[in-house]
């Protein structure tokens, strides 16, 4: 039994229940788990750990690739099992605990977590818990729908728990390309030159003696929660595609563009869907998460190849893709997030990066993470890895939120994740501002004229003009710079009067 | 005459006066000039241009490597010759014009300017003006004390003016390593693996037909203005060296450390000088600017090799180094700033980056550029190229300025150049805060306890505690977050009461 999934016979003896495996996780341990954007997370052991922690309290530092599905962050938080969490999350319950200071959250560039572990600057996992479709004859681990940080967690951890998830089809095998940069000093270039280059192995290498437990489970990934395009996201997509068409017309890009990177979420997904109806062809992706839109572009013959570190699909798209993996396999690769997000590669390839802003200010500084300057939403994710190193770094958002109580374009952002140097283009449903080569005062003019919702335009214009009268490279009136956020906090709307 | 300096005979016919060459520069042109941190800038033609612009008005976009010496930015500003300036400057007169909005300043990561030109996202130079020690038999240009952006300016410009500066010794020839990354798509890895690797050519390749003028001049570089260590900078150096010693003791570094990068300025210079008395050896540098301290470390046998893109030395150190170039030549290389600052290389080598902050906040966000959140000081320079990609990203500053009216540690910085994700360690003369792996609330505790001047500690503690009571991942009281800056602006001191 399970010999097609666990091909090194000695490891069949390591099969145990999730409860037994979870008991290996002690209070105070650092645990590295698979999982990236609700794809490929270990499922049975974290659930058993949450149960165990309720009766036998233990708090861990949980490090993952990115967000987990199946409400695992919720359940672990409710069980009081999380002391620390990094580098990304999207769960409501955990988010609340983070913002209350009950769980310490370390928000990191997603390419950097395992680099810091490798150089012993942050603690390596005591235990790695990795979801797999199979274990090879050599005892190596074949990941599922994400690679995330799993390969480096396995390399750095003292012990490894493998979850064989029968809900994943064995046909995922061969999809992955596992490459870990060498330690420093002495590291060479990462030898990836084309989006479809394979530079590593198809499974995660590990000394089988390190595998302490094998757990069988049969729970699917949570489906994607991305919503279909609406009028605003469609307008954003239209502005962006018109911009790309102008770039082609100006000879700065060809009709296959450059490798596309799109952050997760409904806006970026709408932008990618917009490419379906465009004249571009021979497109490629070099991104983190492959969403429904990636497969729609492949199916439509618009996209030749997509490289990611996870696949997060809707139920319907998942059926189509996972049920026909052989059709997609030569057009796909999943890499460790350190490689999918590596600055070296993003710059070498010259990606076109499309990421979602929570808000941006009139000078093009972007807040991706903190509501009202203080409360964590999800984390910076890979946006910083990509934005700084992109050929063209694009941020998208709807111009207003909460029925107009919030303008996504503000005098000064309450928190900066991407400074103006890293932001080339900003887009809302109102329009697009091309900021390349502009000084801050010119950037402000372009943003106010093109991106701001009409309800807020006069107020921003007024702020900017009075700020310019005071002077400075980046004119501000410090007494008013954060007033819109204060209004929102105190009166429920950015333009409310006292 | 000049045949040792101009070895392609046909170019001897292009010799003309600086005034004649400057007349090639028309109103509205974009001009790319050599020069990085007051080293190796073209000197005669910009001066002639300033004179010309006074009688025959013309405004240009001036793009350089970084800052210019010999008061050239001052003279060009006074002549009204600058419409736009990028990517860095340090001149008082120009700074004033920038902050008044009279000159538009585009502040860029120094590795990115020519990347954006190459991809036609910003305008390429109409004319490049490049200082040289010589022109080779092939007509190629041998730079002087900096490489900066010169190689790419020459490649992208329609016409080239070469200034042969007799004040530079011919023995500089052979010091440079010129490498320009290929266009995208299709670029391969930059094949630099060790600090002392040479990957390019010793002169800047150019079609001699593009050389429109050769101007002879005899003006030395301006000497460095770096001041010797004082009690505070010495204390900063001591804290930092003790930290590095602890890293070695913990097995995270060896006694040759990793390649060092140090921003220009007195604090970073003091830190580097501090290494003289340390037990480290076999040190290397992979940095932008090589300052006096680099040569003191080489002379003391502490440093084996230094790679930079310019040499900015005091008069005394300059005599020693330039008078004995043969002694240093096998320990030095000057590269284009795109290569000295390339994220790919900084991360591959795993540099230890030491850069100067204007101020940082309790969460470790760093402002490198804007006084009071609005007024440009110099520019971000290479600090962002290095900080994000460093093995260890360190920012240093004195804890107070202006006799105590300013605390360099504030509740919220008025401008963010480096977000908390990119800042591992902060140091003042008060002490060092190691922020690696910490959540924001822990970062605040470490910074307040270790780095703040005693005069400001109670006030920051009070702010932080009241902010925590409000909650959030990054607790702030928005009404007070910028109050210290407002106090300074309105009352001359950060803690003044209304």
PDB file of N, CA and C in Angstrom, chain A residues 84 98-99 105 107 109 111-112 115 120-121 184 187 189 193 252 343-344 347-348 370 374 376 384 388 391-392 417 419 421-422 436-437 439 441-442 470 472-474 476 478-479 485 489-490, chain B residues 84 98-99 105 107 109 111-112 115 120-121 184 187 189 193 252 343-344 347-348 370 374 376 384 388 391-392 416-417 421-422 436-437 439 441-442 470 472-474 476 478-479 485 489-490:
ATOM      1  N   UNK A  84       5.161  33.148  16.922  1.00  0.00           N
ATOM      2  CA  UNK A  84       5.703  33.978  15.847  1.00  0.00           C
ATOM      3  C   UNK A  84       5.268  33.402  14.509  1.00  0.00           C
ATOM      4  N   UNK A  98      -2.198  39.323  15.187  1.00  0.00           N
ATOM      5  CA  UNK A  98      -0.973  40.073  14.860  1.00  0.00           C
ATOM      6  C   UNK A  98      -1.149  41.535  15.246  1.00  0.00           C
ATOM      7  N   UNK A  99      -2.284  42.103  14.864  1.00  0.00           N
ATOM      8  CA  UNK A  99      -2.477  43.535  15.119  1.00  0.00           C
ATOM      9  C   UNK A  99      -2.708  43.842  16.590  1.00  0.00           C
ATOM     10  N   UNK A 105       4.660  39.020  14.099  1.00  0.00           N
ATOM     11  CA  UNK A 105       4.697  38.733  12.660  1.00  0.00           C
ATOM     12  C   UNK A 105       5.908  39.422  12.041  1.00  0.00           C
ATOM     13  N   UNK A 107       7.419  40.342   8.669  1.00  0.00           N
ATOM     14  CA  UNK A 107       6.971  40.555   7.294  1.00  0.00           C
ATOM     15  C   UNK A 107       8.225  40.706   6.432  1.00  0.00           C
ATOM     16  N   UNK A 109      10.494  40.251   2.526  1.00  0.00           N
ATOM     17  CA  UNK A 109      10.577  39.959   1.095  1.00  0.00           C
ATOM     18  C   UNK A 109      10.636  38.437   0.944  1.00  0.00           C
ATOM     19  N   UNK A 111      11.773  36.420  -1.149  1.00  0.00           N
ATOM     20  CA  UNK A 111      13.002  35.762  -1.626  1.00  0.00           C
ATOM     21  C   UNK A 111      14.054  35.661  -0.531  1.00  0.00           C
ATOM     22  N   UNK A 112      13.811  36.311   0.615  1.00  0.00           N
ATOM     23  CA  UNK A 112      14.919  36.483   1.563  1.00  0.00           C
ATOM     24  C   UNK A 112      14.900  35.556   2.772  1.00  0.00           C
ATOM     25  N   UNK A 115      17.351  32.703   2.549  1.00  0.00           N
ATOM     26  CA  UNK A 115      18.709  33.254   2.460  1.00  0.00           C
ATOM     27  C   UNK A 115      19.213  33.598   3.868  1.00  0.00           C
ATOM     28  N   UNK A 120      22.431  31.728   8.686  1.00  0.00           N
ATOM     29  CA  UNK A 120      22.260  31.603  10.151  1.00  0.00           C
ATOM     30  C   UNK A 120      21.935  32.937  10.807  1.00  0.00           C
ATOM     31  N   UNK A 121      21.295  33.827  10.045  1.00  0.00           N
ATOM     32  CA  UNK A 121      20.922  35.122  10.620  1.00  0.00           C
ATOM     33  C   UNK A 121      19.537  35.064  11.253  1.00  0.00           C
ATOM     34  N   UNK A 184      27.483  31.425   0.733  1.00  0.00           N
ATOM     35  CA  UNK A 184      28.439  32.466   0.396  1.00  0.00           C
ATOM     36  C   UNK A 184      29.567  32.457   1.428  1.00  0.00           C
ATOM     37  N   UNK A 187      29.547  31.586  -4.057  1.00  0.00           N
ATOM     38  CA  UNK A 187      28.374  31.318  -4.892  1.00  0.00           C
ATOM     39  C   UNK A 187      28.614  31.779  -6.341  1.00  0.00           C
ATOM     40  N   UNK A 189      26.775  32.414 -10.371  1.00  0.00           N
ATOM     41  CA  UNK A 189      25.499  32.918 -10.891  1.00  0.00           C
ATOM     42  C   UNK A 189      24.433  31.823 -10.840  1.00  0.00           C
ATOM     43  N   UNK A 193      18.589  31.589 -17.652  1.00  0.00           N
ATOM     44  CA  UNK A 193      18.664  32.664 -18.649  1.00  0.00           C
ATOM     45  C   UNK A 193      17.330  32.858 -19.355  1.00  0.00           C
ATOM     46  N   UNK A 252       9.774  49.997 -27.712  1.00  0.00           N
ATOM     47  CA  UNK A 252      10.425  49.665 -26.443  1.00  0.00           C
ATOM     48  C   UNK A 252      10.168  48.218 -26.031  1.00  0.00           C
ATOM     49  N   UNK A 343      16.056  38.681  -7.168  1.00  0.00           N
ATOM     50  CA  UNK A 343      16.393  39.929  -7.840  1.00  0.00           C
ATOM     51  C   UNK A 343      17.294  39.719  -9.056  1.00  0.00           C
ATOM     52  N   UNK A 344      18.285  38.849  -8.921  1.00  0.00           N
ATOM     53  CA  UNK A 344      19.198  38.561 -10.031  1.00  0.00           C
ATOM     54  C   UNK A 344      18.437  38.201 -11.303  1.00  0.00           C
ATOM     55  N   UNK A 347      15.862  40.997 -12.752  1.00  0.00           N
ATOM     56  CA  UNK A 347      16.550  42.046 -13.518  1.00  0.00           C
ATOM     57  C   UNK A 347      17.117  41.504 -14.819  1.00  0.00           C
ATOM     58  N   UNK A 348      17.678  40.305 -14.772  1.00  0.00           N
ATOM     59  CA  UNK A 348      18.263  39.726 -15.991  1.00  0.00           C
ATOM     60  C   UNK A 348      17.197  39.546 -17.063  1.00  0.00           C
ATOM     61  N   UNK A 370      -0.048  48.076   5.181  1.00  0.00           N
ATOM     62  CA  UNK A 370      -0.560  48.566   6.465  1.00  0.00           C
ATOM     63  C   UNK A 370      -1.790  49.456   6.285  1.00  0.00           C
ATOM     64  N   UNK A 374      -0.845  51.410  10.277  1.00  0.00           N
ATOM     65  CA  UNK A 374      -0.492  50.629  11.469  1.00  0.00           C
ATOM     66  C   UNK A 374      -0.908  49.154  11.406  1.00  0.00           C
ATOM     67  N   UNK A 376      -1.581  45.542   9.965  1.00  0.00           N
ATOM     68  CA  UNK A 376      -1.136  44.655   8.897  1.00  0.00           C
ATOM     69  C   UNK A 376      -2.320  44.067   8.152  1.00  0.00           C
ATOM     70  N   UNK A 384       8.215  43.496  -3.402  1.00  0.00           N
ATOM     71  CA  UNK A 384       9.488  44.222  -3.351  1.00  0.00           C
ATOM     72  C   UNK A 384      10.581  43.531  -4.147  1.00  0.00           C
ATOM     73  N   UNK A 388      11.540  46.360  -7.468  1.00  0.00           N
ATOM     74  CA  UNK A 388      12.827  47.050  -7.592  1.00  0.00           C
ATOM     75  C   UNK A 388      13.615  46.571  -8.799  1.00  0.00           C
ATOM     76  N   UNK A 391      11.878  45.418 -15.247  1.00  0.00           N
ATOM     77  CA  UNK A 391      12.035  46.311 -16.399  1.00  0.00           C
ATOM     78  C   UNK A 391      11.036  47.448 -16.262  1.00  0.00           C
ATOM     79  N   UNK A 392       9.777  47.093 -15.988  1.00  0.00           N
ATOM     80  CA  UNK A 392       8.741  48.094 -15.725  1.00  0.00           C
ATOM     81  C   UNK A 392       7.962  47.653 -14.497  1.00  0.00           C
ATOM     82  N   UNK A 417       6.116  50.719   1.568  1.00  0.00           N
ATOM     83  CA  UNK A 417       6.756  49.447   1.220  1.00  0.00           C
ATOM     84  C   UNK A 417       7.609  49.583  -0.025  1.00  0.00           C
ATOM     85  N   UNK A 419       9.393  52.579  -2.276  1.00  0.00           N
ATOM     86  CA  UNK A 419       9.650  54.001  -2.399  1.00  0.00           C
ATOM     87  C   UNK A 419       9.546  54.409  -3.864  1.00  0.00           C
ATOM     88  N   UNK A 421      11.387  55.405  -6.022  1.00  0.00           N
ATOM     89  CA  UNK A 421      12.416  54.932  -6.955  1.00  0.00           C
ATOM     90  C   UNK A 421      12.049  53.599  -7.597  1.00  0.00           C
ATOM     91  N   UNK A 422      11.137  52.882  -6.975  1.00  0.00           N
ATOM     92  CA  UNK A 422      10.827  51.517  -7.416  1.00  0.00           C
ATOM     93  C   UNK A 422       9.492  51.433  -8.136  1.00  0.00           C
ATOM     94  N   UNK A 436       8.035  57.281 -15.323  1.00  0.00           N
ATOM     95  CA  UNK A 436       9.444  57.039 -15.649  1.00  0.00           C
ATOM     96  C   UNK A 436      10.165  58.332 -16.019  1.00  0.00           C
ATOM     97  N   UNK A 437      11.274  58.550 -15.366  1.00  0.00           N
ATOM     98  CA  UNK A 437      12.097  59.711 -15.677  1.00  0.00           C
ATOM     99  C   UNK A 437      11.557  61.029 -15.156  1.00  0.00           C
ATOM    100  N   UNK A 439      10.585  63.850 -12.166  1.00  0.00           N
ATOM    101  CA  UNK A 439      10.904  64.334 -10.824  1.00  0.00           C
ATOM    102  C   UNK A 439       9.623  64.316  -9.985  1.00  0.00           C
ATOM    103  N   UNK A 441       7.719  66.421  -8.409  1.00  0.00           N
ATOM    104  CA  UNK A 441       6.614  67.354  -8.708  1.00  0.00           C
ATOM    105  C   UNK A 441       5.892  66.970  -9.998  1.00  0.00           C
ATOM    106  N   UNK A 442       6.638  66.432 -10.952  1.00  0.00           N
ATOM    107  CA  UNK A 442       6.012  65.963 -12.187  1.00  0.00           C
ATOM    108  C   UNK A 442       5.214  64.693 -11.942  1.00  0.00           C
ATOM    109  N   UNK A 470       5.363  75.824  -0.312  1.00  0.00           N
ATOM    110  CA  UNK A 470       6.330  75.708   0.792  1.00  0.00           C
ATOM    111  C   UNK A 470       7.702  75.264   0.297  1.00  0.00           C
ATOM    112  N   UNK A 472      10.601  72.390  -1.611  1.00  0.00           N
ATOM    113  CA  UNK A 472      11.143  71.054  -1.372  1.00  0.00           C
ATOM    114  C   UNK A 472      11.123  70.188  -2.619  1.00  0.00           C
ATOM    115  N   UNK A 473      12.001  69.190  -2.624  1.00  0.00           N
ATOM    116  CA  UNK A 473      12.044  68.221  -3.715  1.00  0.00           C
ATOM    117  C   UNK A 473      10.743  67.424  -3.741  1.00  0.00           C
ATOM    118  N   UNK A 474      10.238  67.095  -2.555  1.00  0.00           N
ATOM    119  CA  UNK A 474       9.010  66.325  -2.411  1.00  0.00           C
ATOM    120  C   UNK A 474       8.109  67.145  -1.488  1.00  0.00           C
ATOM    121  N   UNK A 476       5.581  68.763   0.913  1.00  0.00           N
ATOM    122  CA  UNK A 476       4.557  68.271   1.837  1.00  0.00           C
ATOM    123  C   UNK A 476       4.228  69.352   2.844  1.00  0.00           C
ATOM    124  N   UNK A 478       3.548  69.010   6.502  1.00  0.00           N
ATOM    125  CA  UNK A 478       3.604  67.910   7.472  1.00  0.00           C
ATOM    126  C   UNK A 478       2.373  67.862   8.372  1.00  0.00           C
ATOM    127  N   UNK A 479       1.834  69.038   8.696  1.00  0.00           N
ATOM    128  CA  UNK A 479       0.650  69.077   9.569  1.00  0.00           C
ATOM    129  C   UNK A 479      -0.557  68.407   8.920  1.00  0.00           C
ATOM    130  N   UNK A 485      -5.745  60.081   6.663  1.00  0.00           N
ATOM    131  CA  UNK A 485      -5.788  58.825   7.432  1.00  0.00           C
ATOM    132  C   UNK A 485      -6.386  59.055   8.815  1.00  0.00           C
ATOM    133  N   UNK A 489      -9.755  57.382  10.424  1.00  0.00           N
ATOM    134  CA  UNK A 489      -9.725  56.684  11.709  1.00  0.00           C
ATOM    135  C   UNK A 489     -10.752  57.284  12.679  1.00  0.00           C
ATOM    136  N   UNK A 490     -10.846  58.602  12.664  1.00  0.00           N
ATOM    137  CA  UNK A 490     -11.669  59.259  13.679  1.00  0.00           C
ATOM    138  C   UNK A 490     -13.100  59.516  13.226  1.00  0.00           C
TER     139      UNK A 490
ATOM    140  N   UNK B  84      17.141  69.876 -15.854  1.00  0.00           N
ATOM    141  CA  UNK B  84      16.948  68.627 -15.120  1.00  0.00           C
ATOM    142  C   UNK B  84      18.313  68.078 -14.724  1.00  0.00           C
ATOM    143  N   UNK B  98      17.024  72.893  -6.563  1.00  0.00           N
ATOM    144  CA  UNK B  98      16.152  71.702  -6.601  1.00  0.00           C
ATOM    145  C   UNK B  98      14.984  71.885  -5.645  1.00  0.00           C
ATOM    146  N   UNK B  99      15.300  72.308  -4.434  1.00  0.00           N
ATOM    147  CA  UNK B  99      14.245  72.409  -3.431  1.00  0.00           C
ATOM    148  C   UNK B  99      13.282  73.563  -3.706  1.00  0.00           C
ATOM    149  N   UNK B 105      14.889  67.388 -10.258  1.00  0.00           N
ATOM    150  CA  UNK B 105      15.894  66.403  -9.872  1.00  0.00           C
ATOM    151  C   UNK B 105      15.250  65.027  -9.819  1.00  0.00           C
ATOM    152  N   UNK B 107      15.892  61.469  -8.619  1.00  0.00           N
ATOM    153  CA  UNK B 107      16.725  60.780  -7.634  1.00  0.00           C
ATOM    154  C   UNK B 107      16.580  59.281  -7.884  1.00  0.00           C
ATOM    155  N   UNK B 109      18.155  55.032  -7.870  1.00  0.00           N
ATOM    156  CA  UNK B 109      19.141  54.004  -7.518  1.00  0.00           C
ATOM    157  C   UNK B 109      20.261  54.078  -8.553  1.00  0.00           C
ATOM    158  N   UNK B 111      22.367  52.121  -9.739  1.00  0.00           N
ATOM    159  CA  UNK B 111      22.572  51.030 -10.706  1.00  0.00           C
ATOM    160  C   UNK B 111      21.560  51.080 -11.843  1.00  0.00           C
ATOM    161  N   UNK B 112      20.553  51.949 -11.725  1.00  0.00           N
ATOM    162  CA  UNK B 112      19.418  51.825 -12.646  1.00  0.00           C
ATOM    163  C   UNK B 112      19.381  52.824 -13.796  1.00  0.00           C
ATOM    164  N   UNK B 115      20.436  51.385 -17.094  1.00  0.00           N
ATOM    165  CA  UNK B 115      19.513  50.292 -17.452  1.00  0.00           C
ATOM    166  C   UNK B 115      18.252  50.888 -18.087  1.00  0.00           C
ATOM    167  N   UNK B 120      15.395  52.315 -23.285  1.00  0.00           N
ATOM    168  CA  UNK B 120      14.715  53.466 -23.882  1.00  0.00           C
ATOM    169  C   UNK B 120      13.557  53.971 -23.039  1.00  0.00           C
ATOM    170  N   UNK B 121      13.638  53.746 -21.726  1.00  0.00           N
ATOM    171  CA  UNK B 121      12.575  54.229 -20.852  1.00  0.00           C
ATOM    172  C   UNK B 121      12.850  55.641 -20.363  1.00  0.00           C
ATOM    173  N   UNK B 184      17.981  43.237 -23.035  1.00  0.00           N
ATOM    174  CA  UNK B 184      17.019  42.176 -22.725  1.00  0.00           C
ATOM    175  C   UNK B 184      15.960  42.135 -23.823  1.00  0.00           C
ATOM    176  N   UNK B 187      19.745  38.415 -22.105  1.00  0.00           N
ATOM    177  CA  UNK B 187      20.912  38.692 -21.269  1.00  0.00           C
ATOM    178  C   UNK B 187      21.309  37.446 -20.469  1.00  0.00           C
ATOM    179  N   UNK B 189      23.979  35.805 -17.269  1.00  0.00           N
ATOM    180  CA  UNK B 189      24.479  36.250 -15.965  1.00  0.00           C
ATOM    181  C   UNK B 189      25.673  37.177 -16.132  1.00  0.00           C
ATOM    182  N   UNK B 193      32.251  36.508 -10.077  1.00  0.00           N
ATOM    183  CA  UNK B 193      32.038  35.593  -8.947  1.00  0.00           C
ATOM    184  C   UNK B 193      32.875  36.002  -7.745  1.00  0.00           C
ATOM    185  N   UNK B 252      28.997  32.861  12.140  1.00  0.00           N
ATOM    186  CA  UNK B 252      28.213  33.358  10.994  1.00  0.00           C
ATOM    187  C   UNK B 252      29.093  34.035   9.956  1.00  0.00           C
ATOM    188  N   UNK B 343      22.394  44.591  -8.081  1.00  0.00           N
ATOM    189  CA  UNK B 343      21.766  43.698  -7.106  1.00  0.00           C
ATOM    190  C   UNK B 343      22.225  42.243  -7.260  1.00  0.00           C
ATOM    191  N   UNK B 344      22.319  41.796  -8.490  1.00  0.00           N
ATOM    192  CA  UNK B 344      22.764  40.414  -8.744  1.00  0.00           C
ATOM    193  C   UNK B 344      24.076  40.104  -8.028  1.00  0.00           C
ATOM    194  N   UNK B 347      24.061  40.460  -3.970  1.00  0.00           N
ATOM    195  CA  UNK B 347      23.479  39.295  -3.295  1.00  0.00           C
ATOM    196  C   UNK B 347      24.361  38.064  -3.463  1.00  0.00           C
ATOM    197  N   UNK B 348      24.927  37.877  -4.663  1.00  0.00           N
ATOM    198  CA  UNK B 348      25.775  36.699  -4.885  1.00  0.00           C
ATOM    199  C   UNK B 348      26.980  36.710  -3.954  1.00  0.00           C
ATOM    200  N   UNK B 370      15.732  63.087   2.564  1.00  0.00           N
ATOM    201  CA  UNK B 370      14.881  64.268   2.660  1.00  0.00           C
ATOM    202  C   UNK B 370      14.898  64.882   4.062  1.00  0.00           C
ATOM    203  N   UNK B 374      10.834  66.739   3.222  1.00  0.00           N
ATOM    204  CA  UNK B 374      10.543  67.457   1.968  1.00  0.00           C
ATOM    205  C   UNK B 374      11.784  67.912   1.199  1.00  0.00           C
ATOM    206  N   UNK B 376      15.410  67.893  -0.340  1.00  0.00           N
ATOM    207  CA  UNK B 376      16.452  66.961  -0.785  1.00  0.00           C
ATOM    208  C   UNK B 376      17.808  67.345  -0.206  1.00  0.00           C
ATOM    209  N   UNK B 384      20.260  51.985  -1.772  1.00  0.00           N
ATOM    210  CA  UNK B 384      19.186  51.027  -2.011  1.00  0.00           C
ATOM    211  C   UNK B 384      19.649  49.806  -2.795  1.00  0.00           C
ATOM    212  N   UNK B 388      19.160  46.383   0.040  1.00  0.00           N
ATOM    213  CA  UNK B 388      18.203  45.301  -0.158  1.00  0.00           C
ATOM    214  C   UNK B 388      18.890  43.975  -0.436  1.00  0.00           C
ATOM    215  N   UNK B 391      24.138  40.830   2.469  1.00  0.00           N
ATOM    216  CA  UNK B 391      24.112  39.778   3.494  1.00  0.00           C
ATOM    217  C   UNK B 391      23.673  40.409   4.810  1.00  0.00           C
ATOM    218  N   UNK B 392      24.304  41.531   5.159  1.00  0.00           N
ATOM    219  CA  UNK B 392      23.906  42.282   6.344  1.00  0.00           C
ATOM    220  C   UNK B 392      23.849  43.757   5.962  1.00  0.00           C
ATOM    221  N   UNK B 416      10.645  57.806   3.435  1.00  0.00           N
ATOM    222  CA  UNK B 416      11.226  56.460   3.508  1.00  0.00           C
ATOM    223  C   UNK B 416      12.021  56.168   2.236  1.00  0.00           C
ATOM    224  N   UNK B 417      13.300  55.874   2.425  1.00  0.00           N
ATOM    225  CA  UNK B 417      14.100  55.374   1.301  1.00  0.00           C
ATOM    226  C   UNK B 417      14.354  53.880   1.427  1.00  0.00           C
ATOM    227  N   UNK B 421      12.105  46.176   5.899  1.00  0.00           N
ATOM    228  CA  UNK B 421      12.532  44.877   5.362  1.00  0.00           C
ATOM    229  C   UNK B 421      13.988  44.879   4.908  1.00  0.00           C
ATOM    230  N   UNK B 422      14.507  46.061   4.653  1.00  0.00           N
ATOM    231  CA  UNK B 422      15.846  46.163   4.061  1.00  0.00           C
ATOM    232  C   UNK B 422      16.906  46.595   5.067  1.00  0.00           C
ATOM    233  N   UNK B 436      17.580  41.707  13.034  1.00  0.00           N
ATOM    234  CA  UNK B 436      17.330  40.531  12.191  1.00  0.00           C
ATOM    235  C   UNK B 436      16.325  39.586  12.845  1.00  0.00           C
ATOM    236  N   UNK B 437      15.319  39.239  12.082  1.00  0.00           N
ATOM    237  CA  UNK B 437      14.329  38.275  12.563  1.00  0.00           C
ATOM    238  C   UNK B 437      13.351  38.831  13.581  1.00  0.00           C
ATOM    239  N   UNK B 439      10.088  41.190  14.864  1.00  0.00           N
ATOM    240  CA  UNK B 439       8.847  41.844  14.462  1.00  0.00           C
ATOM    241  C   UNK B 439       8.933  43.328  14.836  1.00  0.00           C
ATOM    242  N   UNK B 441       7.383  45.437  16.744  1.00  0.00           N
ATOM    243  CA  UNK B 441       7.388  45.858  18.158  1.00  0.00           C
ATOM    244  C   UNK B 441       8.710  45.510  18.847  1.00  0.00           C
ATOM    245  N   UNK B 442       9.308  44.416  18.434  1.00  0.00           N
ATOM    246  CA  UNK B 442      10.616  44.048  18.986  1.00  0.00           C
ATOM    247  C   UNK B 442      11.714  44.961  18.442  1.00  0.00           C
ATOM    248  N   UNK B 470      -2.773  51.384  21.295  1.00  0.00           N
ATOM    249  CA  UNK B 470      -3.742  51.512  20.203  1.00  0.00           C
ATOM    250  C   UNK B 470      -3.753  50.278  19.297  1.00  0.00           C
ATOM    251  N   UNK B 472      -1.913  47.363  16.421  1.00  0.00           N
ATOM    252  CA  UNK B 472      -1.341  47.360  15.074  1.00  0.00           C
ATOM    253  C   UNK B 472      -0.025  46.615  15.009  1.00  0.00           C
ATOM    254  N   UNK B 473       0.287  46.134  13.798  1.00  0.00           N
ATOM    255  CA  UNK B 473       1.571  45.481  13.543  1.00  0.00           C
ATOM    256  C   UNK B 473       2.701  46.480  13.748  1.00  0.00           C
ATOM    257  N   UNK B 474       2.467  47.703  13.314  1.00  0.00           N
ATOM    258  CA  UNK B 474       3.457  48.777  13.416  1.00  0.00           C
ATOM    259  C   UNK B 474       2.746  49.933  14.115  1.00  0.00           C
ATOM    260  N   UNK B 476       1.338  53.133  15.686  1.00  0.00           N
ATOM    261  CA  UNK B 476       1.600  54.564  15.533  1.00  0.00           C
ATOM    262  C   UNK B 476       0.398  55.349  16.058  1.00  0.00           C
ATOM    263  N   UNK B 478      -1.170  58.447  14.677  1.00  0.00           N
ATOM    264  CA  UNK B 478      -0.979  59.254  13.454  1.00  0.00           C
ATOM    265  C   UNK B 478      -0.930  60.749  13.754  1.00  0.00           C
ATOM    266  N   UNK B 479      -1.705  61.176  14.750  1.00  0.00           N
ATOM    267  CA  UNK B 479      -1.704  62.608  15.089  1.00  0.00           C
ATOM    268  C   UNK B 479      -0.350  63.096  15.583  1.00  0.00           C
ATOM    269  N   UNK B 485       8.979  66.328  13.649  1.00  0.00           N
ATOM    270  CA  UNK B 485       9.431  67.085  12.474  1.00  0.00           C
ATOM    271  C   UNK B 485       8.733  68.439  12.395  1.00  0.00           C
ATOM    272  N   UNK B 489      10.432  72.171  12.482  1.00  0.00           N
ATOM    273  CA  UNK B 489      10.170  73.152  11.438  1.00  0.00           C
ATOM    274  C   UNK B 489       9.646  74.457  12.038  1.00  0.00           C
ATOM    275  N   UNK B 490       8.758  74.312  13.012  1.00  0.00           N
ATOM    276  CA  UNK B 490       8.073  75.508  13.519  1.00  0.00           C
ATOM    277  C   UNK B 490       8.772  76.155  14.706  1.00  0.00           C
TER     278      UNK B 490
END
